Backbone as CSV, one residue per row, in Angstrom:
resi,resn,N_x,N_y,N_z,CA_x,CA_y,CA_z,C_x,C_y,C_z
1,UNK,-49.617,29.715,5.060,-50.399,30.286,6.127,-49.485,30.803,7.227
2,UNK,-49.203,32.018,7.817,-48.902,32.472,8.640,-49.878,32.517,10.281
3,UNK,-49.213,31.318,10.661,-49.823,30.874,12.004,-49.064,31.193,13.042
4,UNK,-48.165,31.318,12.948,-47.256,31.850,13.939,-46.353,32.976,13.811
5,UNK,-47.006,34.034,13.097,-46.078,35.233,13.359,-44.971,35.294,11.792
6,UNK,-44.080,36.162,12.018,-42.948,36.510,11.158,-41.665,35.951,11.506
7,UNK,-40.669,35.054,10.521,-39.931,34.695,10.697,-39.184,36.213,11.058
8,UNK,-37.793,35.785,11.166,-37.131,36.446,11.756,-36.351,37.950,10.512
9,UNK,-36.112,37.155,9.008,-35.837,37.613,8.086,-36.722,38.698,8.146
10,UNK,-37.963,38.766,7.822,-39.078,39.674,7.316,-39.234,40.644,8.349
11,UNK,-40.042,41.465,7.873,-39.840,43.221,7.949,-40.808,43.082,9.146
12,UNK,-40.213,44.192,10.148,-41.463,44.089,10.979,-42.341,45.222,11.339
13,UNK,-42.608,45.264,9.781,-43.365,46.431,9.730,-45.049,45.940,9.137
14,UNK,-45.714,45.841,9.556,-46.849,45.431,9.457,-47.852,45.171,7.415
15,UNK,-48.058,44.770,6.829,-48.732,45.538,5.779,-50.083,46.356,5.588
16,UNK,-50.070,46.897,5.075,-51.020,47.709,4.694,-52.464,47.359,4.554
17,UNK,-53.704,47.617,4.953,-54.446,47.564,4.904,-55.600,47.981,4.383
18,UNK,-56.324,47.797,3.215,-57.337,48.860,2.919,-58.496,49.253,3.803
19,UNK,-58.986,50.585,3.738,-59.995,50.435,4.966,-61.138,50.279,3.920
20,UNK,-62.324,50.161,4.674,-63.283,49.332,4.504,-64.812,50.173,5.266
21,UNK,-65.306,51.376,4.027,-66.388,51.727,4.716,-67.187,50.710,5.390
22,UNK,-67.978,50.646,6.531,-68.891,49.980,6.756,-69.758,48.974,6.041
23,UNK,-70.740,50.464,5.548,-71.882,50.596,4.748,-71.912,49.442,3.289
24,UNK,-70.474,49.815,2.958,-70.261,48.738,1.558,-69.399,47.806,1.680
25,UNK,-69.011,47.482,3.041,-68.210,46.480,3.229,-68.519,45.153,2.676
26,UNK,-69.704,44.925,2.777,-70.714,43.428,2.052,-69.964,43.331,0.703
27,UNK,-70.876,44.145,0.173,-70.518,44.313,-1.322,-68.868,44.104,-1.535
28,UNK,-67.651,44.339,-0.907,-66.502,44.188,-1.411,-65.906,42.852,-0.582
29,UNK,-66.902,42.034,-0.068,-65.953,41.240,0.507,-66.687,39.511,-0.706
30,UNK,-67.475,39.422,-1.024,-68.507,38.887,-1.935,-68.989,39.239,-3.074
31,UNK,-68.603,38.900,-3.752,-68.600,39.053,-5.115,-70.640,39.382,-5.565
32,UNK,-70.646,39.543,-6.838,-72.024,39.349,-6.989,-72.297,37.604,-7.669
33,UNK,-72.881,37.427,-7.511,-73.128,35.844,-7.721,-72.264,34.667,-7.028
34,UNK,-71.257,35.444,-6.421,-70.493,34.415,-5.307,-71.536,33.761,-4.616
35,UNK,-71.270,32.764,-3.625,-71.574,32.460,-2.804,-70.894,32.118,-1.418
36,UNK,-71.466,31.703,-0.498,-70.566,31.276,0.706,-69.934,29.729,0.872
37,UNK,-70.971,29.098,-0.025,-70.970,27.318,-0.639,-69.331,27.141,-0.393
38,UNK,-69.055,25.859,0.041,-67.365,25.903,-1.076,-67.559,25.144,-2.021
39,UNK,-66.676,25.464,-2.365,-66.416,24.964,-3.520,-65.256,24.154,-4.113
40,UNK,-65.491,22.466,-4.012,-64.870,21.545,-4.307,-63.915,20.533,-5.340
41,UNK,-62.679,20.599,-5.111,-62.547,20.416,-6.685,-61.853,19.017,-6.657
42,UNK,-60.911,18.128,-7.211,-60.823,16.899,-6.569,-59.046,17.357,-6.604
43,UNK,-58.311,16.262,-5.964,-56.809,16.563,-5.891,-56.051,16.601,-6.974
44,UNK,-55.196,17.536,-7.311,-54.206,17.488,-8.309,-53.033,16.348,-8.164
45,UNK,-52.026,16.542,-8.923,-50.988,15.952,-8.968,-50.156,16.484,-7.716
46,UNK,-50.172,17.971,-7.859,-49.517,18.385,-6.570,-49.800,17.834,-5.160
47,UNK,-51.386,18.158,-5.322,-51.609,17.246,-3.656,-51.050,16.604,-3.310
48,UNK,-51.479,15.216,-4.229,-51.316,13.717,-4.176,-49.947,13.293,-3.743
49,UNK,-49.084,14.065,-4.851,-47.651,14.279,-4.158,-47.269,15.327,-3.030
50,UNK,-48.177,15.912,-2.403,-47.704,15.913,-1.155,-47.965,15.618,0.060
51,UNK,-49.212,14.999,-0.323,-49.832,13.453,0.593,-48.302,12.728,0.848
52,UNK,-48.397,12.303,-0.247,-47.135,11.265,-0.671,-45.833,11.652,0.315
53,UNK,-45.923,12.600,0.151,-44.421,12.598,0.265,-44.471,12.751,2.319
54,UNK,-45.528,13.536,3.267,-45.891,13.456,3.924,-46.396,12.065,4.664
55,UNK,-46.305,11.508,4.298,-46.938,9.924,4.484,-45.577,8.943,4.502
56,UNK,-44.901,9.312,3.620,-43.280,8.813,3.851,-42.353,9.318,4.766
57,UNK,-42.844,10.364,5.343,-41.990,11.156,6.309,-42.560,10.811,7.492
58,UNK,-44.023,10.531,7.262,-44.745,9.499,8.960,-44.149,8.696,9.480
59,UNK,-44.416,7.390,7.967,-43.595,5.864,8.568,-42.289,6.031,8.607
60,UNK,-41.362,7.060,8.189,-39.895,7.008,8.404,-39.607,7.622,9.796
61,UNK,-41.266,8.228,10.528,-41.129,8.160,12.097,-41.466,6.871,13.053
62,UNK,-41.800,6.211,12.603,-43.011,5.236,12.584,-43.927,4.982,13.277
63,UNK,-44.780,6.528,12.446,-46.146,6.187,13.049,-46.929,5.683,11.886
64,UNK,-47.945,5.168,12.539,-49.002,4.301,11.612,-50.001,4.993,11.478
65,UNK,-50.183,5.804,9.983,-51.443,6.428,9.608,-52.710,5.794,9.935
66,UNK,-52.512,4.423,10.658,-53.913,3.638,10.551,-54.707,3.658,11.589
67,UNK,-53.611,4.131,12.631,-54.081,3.746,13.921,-53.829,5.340,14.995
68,UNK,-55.062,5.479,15.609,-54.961,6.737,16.082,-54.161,7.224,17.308
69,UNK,-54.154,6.118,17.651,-53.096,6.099,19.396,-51.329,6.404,18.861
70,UNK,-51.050,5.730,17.648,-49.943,5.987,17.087,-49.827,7.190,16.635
71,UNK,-50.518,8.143,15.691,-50.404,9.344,15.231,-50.659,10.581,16.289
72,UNK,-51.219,10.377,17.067,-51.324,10.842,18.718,-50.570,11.033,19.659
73,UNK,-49.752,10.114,19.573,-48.136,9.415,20.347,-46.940,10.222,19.062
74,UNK,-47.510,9.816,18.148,-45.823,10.870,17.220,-46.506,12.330,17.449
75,UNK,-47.359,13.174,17.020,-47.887,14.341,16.907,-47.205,14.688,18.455
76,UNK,-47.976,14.099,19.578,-47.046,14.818,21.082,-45.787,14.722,21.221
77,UNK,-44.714,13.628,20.544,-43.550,13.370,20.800,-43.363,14.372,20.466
78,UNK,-43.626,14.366,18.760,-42.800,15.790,17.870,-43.064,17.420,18.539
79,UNK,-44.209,17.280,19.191,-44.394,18.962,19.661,-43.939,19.488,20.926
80,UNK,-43.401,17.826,22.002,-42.703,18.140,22.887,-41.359,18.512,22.451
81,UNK,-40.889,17.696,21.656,-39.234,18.162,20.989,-38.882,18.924,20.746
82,UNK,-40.536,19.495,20.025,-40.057,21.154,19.440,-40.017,22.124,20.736
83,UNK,-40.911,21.852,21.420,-41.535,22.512,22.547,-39.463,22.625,23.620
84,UNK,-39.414,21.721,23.967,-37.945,21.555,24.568,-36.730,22.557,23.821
85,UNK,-37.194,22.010,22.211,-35.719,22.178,21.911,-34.926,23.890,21.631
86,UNK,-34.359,24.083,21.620,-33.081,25.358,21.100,-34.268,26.183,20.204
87,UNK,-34.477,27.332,20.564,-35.535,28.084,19.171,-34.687,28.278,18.599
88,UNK,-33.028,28.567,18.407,-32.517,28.685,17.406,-32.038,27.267,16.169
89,UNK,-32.512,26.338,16.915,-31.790,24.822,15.669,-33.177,23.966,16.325
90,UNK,-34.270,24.168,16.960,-35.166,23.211,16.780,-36.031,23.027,15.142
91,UNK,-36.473,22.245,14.743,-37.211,21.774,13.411,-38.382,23.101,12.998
92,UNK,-38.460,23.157,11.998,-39.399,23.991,11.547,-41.009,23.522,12.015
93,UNK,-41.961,24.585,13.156,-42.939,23.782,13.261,-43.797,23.835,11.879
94,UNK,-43.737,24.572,11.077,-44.806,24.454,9.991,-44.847,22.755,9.162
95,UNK,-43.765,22.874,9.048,-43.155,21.469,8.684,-44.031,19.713,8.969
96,UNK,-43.499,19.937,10.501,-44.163,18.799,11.411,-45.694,19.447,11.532
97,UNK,-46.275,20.248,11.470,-47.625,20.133,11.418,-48.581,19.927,10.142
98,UNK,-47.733,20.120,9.164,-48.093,19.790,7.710,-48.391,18.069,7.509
99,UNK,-47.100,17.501,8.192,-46.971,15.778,8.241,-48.133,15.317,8.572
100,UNK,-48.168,15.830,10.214,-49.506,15.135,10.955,-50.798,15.958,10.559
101,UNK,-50.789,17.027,9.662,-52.166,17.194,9.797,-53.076,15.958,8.383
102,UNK,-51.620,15.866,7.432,-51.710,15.400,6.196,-52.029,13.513,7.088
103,UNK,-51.294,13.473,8.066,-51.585,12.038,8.545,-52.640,11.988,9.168
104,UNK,-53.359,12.796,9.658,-54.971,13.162,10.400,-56.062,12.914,9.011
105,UNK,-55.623,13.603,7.985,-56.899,13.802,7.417,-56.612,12.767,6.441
106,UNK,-55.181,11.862,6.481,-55.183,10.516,5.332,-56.066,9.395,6.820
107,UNK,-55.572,9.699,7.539,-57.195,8.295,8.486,-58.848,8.710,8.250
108,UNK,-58.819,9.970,8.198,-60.601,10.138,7.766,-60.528,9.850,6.732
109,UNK,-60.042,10.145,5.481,-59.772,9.511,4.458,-60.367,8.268,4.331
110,UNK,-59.316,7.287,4.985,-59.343,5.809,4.752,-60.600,5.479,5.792
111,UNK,-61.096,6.155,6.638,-61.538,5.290,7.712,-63.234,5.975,7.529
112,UNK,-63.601,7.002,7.030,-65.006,7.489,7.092,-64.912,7.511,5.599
113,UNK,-66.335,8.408,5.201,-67.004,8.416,4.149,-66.493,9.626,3.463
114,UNK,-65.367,10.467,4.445,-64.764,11.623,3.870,-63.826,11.528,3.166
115,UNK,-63.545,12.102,2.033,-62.388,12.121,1.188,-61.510,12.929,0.988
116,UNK,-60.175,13.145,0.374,-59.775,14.095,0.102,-59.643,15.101,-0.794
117,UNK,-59.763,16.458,-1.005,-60.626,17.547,-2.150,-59.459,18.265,-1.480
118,UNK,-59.815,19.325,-2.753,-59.385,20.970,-2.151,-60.483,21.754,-2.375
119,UNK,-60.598,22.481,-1.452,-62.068,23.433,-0.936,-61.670,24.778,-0.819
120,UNK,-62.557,25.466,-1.296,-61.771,27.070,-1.449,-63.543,27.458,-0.697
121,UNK,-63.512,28.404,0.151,-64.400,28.947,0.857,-64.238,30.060,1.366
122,UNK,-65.174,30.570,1.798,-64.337,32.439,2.402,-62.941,32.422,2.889
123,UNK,-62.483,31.878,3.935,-61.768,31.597,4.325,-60.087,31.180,3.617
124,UNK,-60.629,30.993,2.600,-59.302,30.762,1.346,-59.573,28.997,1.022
125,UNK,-58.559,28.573,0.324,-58.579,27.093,-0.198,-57.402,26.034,0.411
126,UNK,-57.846,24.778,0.386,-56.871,24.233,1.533,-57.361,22.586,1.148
127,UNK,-56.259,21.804,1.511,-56.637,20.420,1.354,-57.459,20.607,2.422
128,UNK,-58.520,19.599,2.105,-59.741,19.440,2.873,-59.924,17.876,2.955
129,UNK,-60.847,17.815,3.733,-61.993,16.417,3.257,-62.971,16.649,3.754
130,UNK,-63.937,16.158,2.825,-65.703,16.299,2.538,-66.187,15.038,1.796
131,UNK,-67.620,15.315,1.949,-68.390,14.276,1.300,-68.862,14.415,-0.256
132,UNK,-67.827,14.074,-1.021,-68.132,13.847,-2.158,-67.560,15.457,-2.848
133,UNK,-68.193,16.046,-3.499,-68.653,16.820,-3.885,-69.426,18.321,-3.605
134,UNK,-70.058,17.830,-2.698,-70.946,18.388,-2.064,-70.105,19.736,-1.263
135,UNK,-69.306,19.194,-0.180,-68.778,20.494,-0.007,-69.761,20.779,1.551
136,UNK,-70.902,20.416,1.614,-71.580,20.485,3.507,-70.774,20.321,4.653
137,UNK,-70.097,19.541,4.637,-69.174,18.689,5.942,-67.985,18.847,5.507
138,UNK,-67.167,19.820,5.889,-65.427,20.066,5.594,-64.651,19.847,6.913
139,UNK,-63.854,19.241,6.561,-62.619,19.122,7.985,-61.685,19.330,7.020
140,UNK,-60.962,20.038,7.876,-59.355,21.258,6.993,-58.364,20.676,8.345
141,UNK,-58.065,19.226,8.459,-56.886,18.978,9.277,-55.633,19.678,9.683
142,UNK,-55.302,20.725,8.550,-54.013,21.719,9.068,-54.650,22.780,9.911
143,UNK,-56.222,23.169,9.956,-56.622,23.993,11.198,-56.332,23.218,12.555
144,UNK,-57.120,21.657,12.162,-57.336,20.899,13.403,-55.699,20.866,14.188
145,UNK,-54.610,20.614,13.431,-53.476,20.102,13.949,-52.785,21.693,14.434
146,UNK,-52.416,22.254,13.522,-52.129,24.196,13.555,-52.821,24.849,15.243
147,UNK,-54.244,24.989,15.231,-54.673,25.280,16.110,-54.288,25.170,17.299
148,UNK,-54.156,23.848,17.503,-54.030,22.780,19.042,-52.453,22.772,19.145
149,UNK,-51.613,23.048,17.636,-50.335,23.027,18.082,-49.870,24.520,18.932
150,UNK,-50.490,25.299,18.372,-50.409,26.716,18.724,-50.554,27.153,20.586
151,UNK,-51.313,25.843,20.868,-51.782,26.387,22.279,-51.582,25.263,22.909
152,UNK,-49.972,24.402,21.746,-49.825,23.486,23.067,-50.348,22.625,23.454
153,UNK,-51.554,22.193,22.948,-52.466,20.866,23.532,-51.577,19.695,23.633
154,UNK,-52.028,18.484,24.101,-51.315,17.167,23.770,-52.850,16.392,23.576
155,UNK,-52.712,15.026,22.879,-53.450,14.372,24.055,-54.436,14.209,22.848
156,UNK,-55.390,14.936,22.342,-56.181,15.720,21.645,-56.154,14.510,20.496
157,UNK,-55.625,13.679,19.572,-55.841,13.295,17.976,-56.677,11.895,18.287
158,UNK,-56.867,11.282,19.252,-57.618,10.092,19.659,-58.715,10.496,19.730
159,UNK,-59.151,11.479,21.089,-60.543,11.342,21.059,-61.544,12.449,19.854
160,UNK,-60.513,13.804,19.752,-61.404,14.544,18.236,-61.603,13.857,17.163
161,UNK,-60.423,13.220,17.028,-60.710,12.278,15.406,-61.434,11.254,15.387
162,UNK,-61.269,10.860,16.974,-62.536,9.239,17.073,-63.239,9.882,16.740
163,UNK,-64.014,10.861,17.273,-65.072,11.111,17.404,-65.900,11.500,16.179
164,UNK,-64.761,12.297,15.304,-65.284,12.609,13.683,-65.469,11.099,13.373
165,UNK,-64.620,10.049,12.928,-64.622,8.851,12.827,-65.727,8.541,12.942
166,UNK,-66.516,8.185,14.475,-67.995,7.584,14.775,-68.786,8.162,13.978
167,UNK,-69.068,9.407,13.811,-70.349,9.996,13.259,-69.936,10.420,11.688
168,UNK,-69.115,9.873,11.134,-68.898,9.868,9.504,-68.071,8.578,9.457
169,UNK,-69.022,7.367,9.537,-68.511,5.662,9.193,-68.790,5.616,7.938
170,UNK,-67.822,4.978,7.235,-68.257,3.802,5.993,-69.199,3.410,6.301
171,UNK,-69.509,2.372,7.304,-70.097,1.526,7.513,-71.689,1.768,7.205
């Protein structure tokens, strides 16, 4: 996902675009029998391993996927660091937002009724979590974390995620 622009390598020449009468724009953006539904599929091997491997790169910060004040506290450390450091030798942000978004959506995971899927929807396909199958209720944690990193927030993974938390309990 290109969230922040063009590295420095790549051309900065824009790509190409098809245009897009109006009139039949519908028709070419939706298939016939598509739908808008997503569509849910469960995690591969790839995921799983890159859950994995994201989840080892948490506690080797040590934050605790379990607890939200901790993943809250690393997510601002890491975006002040980046935020401070050298744009030429600070950390890749795609990187650190991949970790914590993968550590955001492993606590809904463990802590609500949401699981983890990959969901392909207009919008394209993306680790997700949803309820079951179903595909109604999607949270795409690399928007949630991406977004808020983009504009700088702090502060932010306690009370949004409580709040998903309360109103999608196990319990």
């Amino acid at each position: 996902m290109a969230w922040f622009g063009r590295r420095k390598d790549e051309s900065a020449e824009p790509e190409s675009v098809e245009e897009l009468e109006l009139s039949t724009a519908g028709d070419q953006l939706l298939g016939e029998g598509e739908s808008l539904r997503p569509v849910v599929k469960p995690l591969g091997d790839d995921e799983r391993a890159r859950i994995d491997a994201a989840l080892e790169a948490l506690q080797s910060e040590g934050v605790d996927v379990d607890d939200l004040d901790s993943l809250g506290k690393g997510l601002d450390a890491a975006y002040a660091a980046w935020a401070e450091g050298d744009e030429e030798t600070r950390p890749d942000h795609a990187a650190i937002v991949e970790r914590y978004a993968i550590g955001v959506g492993t606590y809904l995971d463990r802590h609500t009724d949401l699981d983890w899927q990959v969901v392909t929807d207009v919008f394209g396909t993306d680790l997700s979590l949803t309820e079951g199958f179903k595909g109604s209720f999607v949270v795409v944690p690399h928007n949630l974390v991406a977004g808020r990193w983009m504009r700088g927030e702090t502060g932010w993974v306690t009370p949004v995620i409580g709040h998903i938390e309360r109103r999608r309990t196990r319990r």
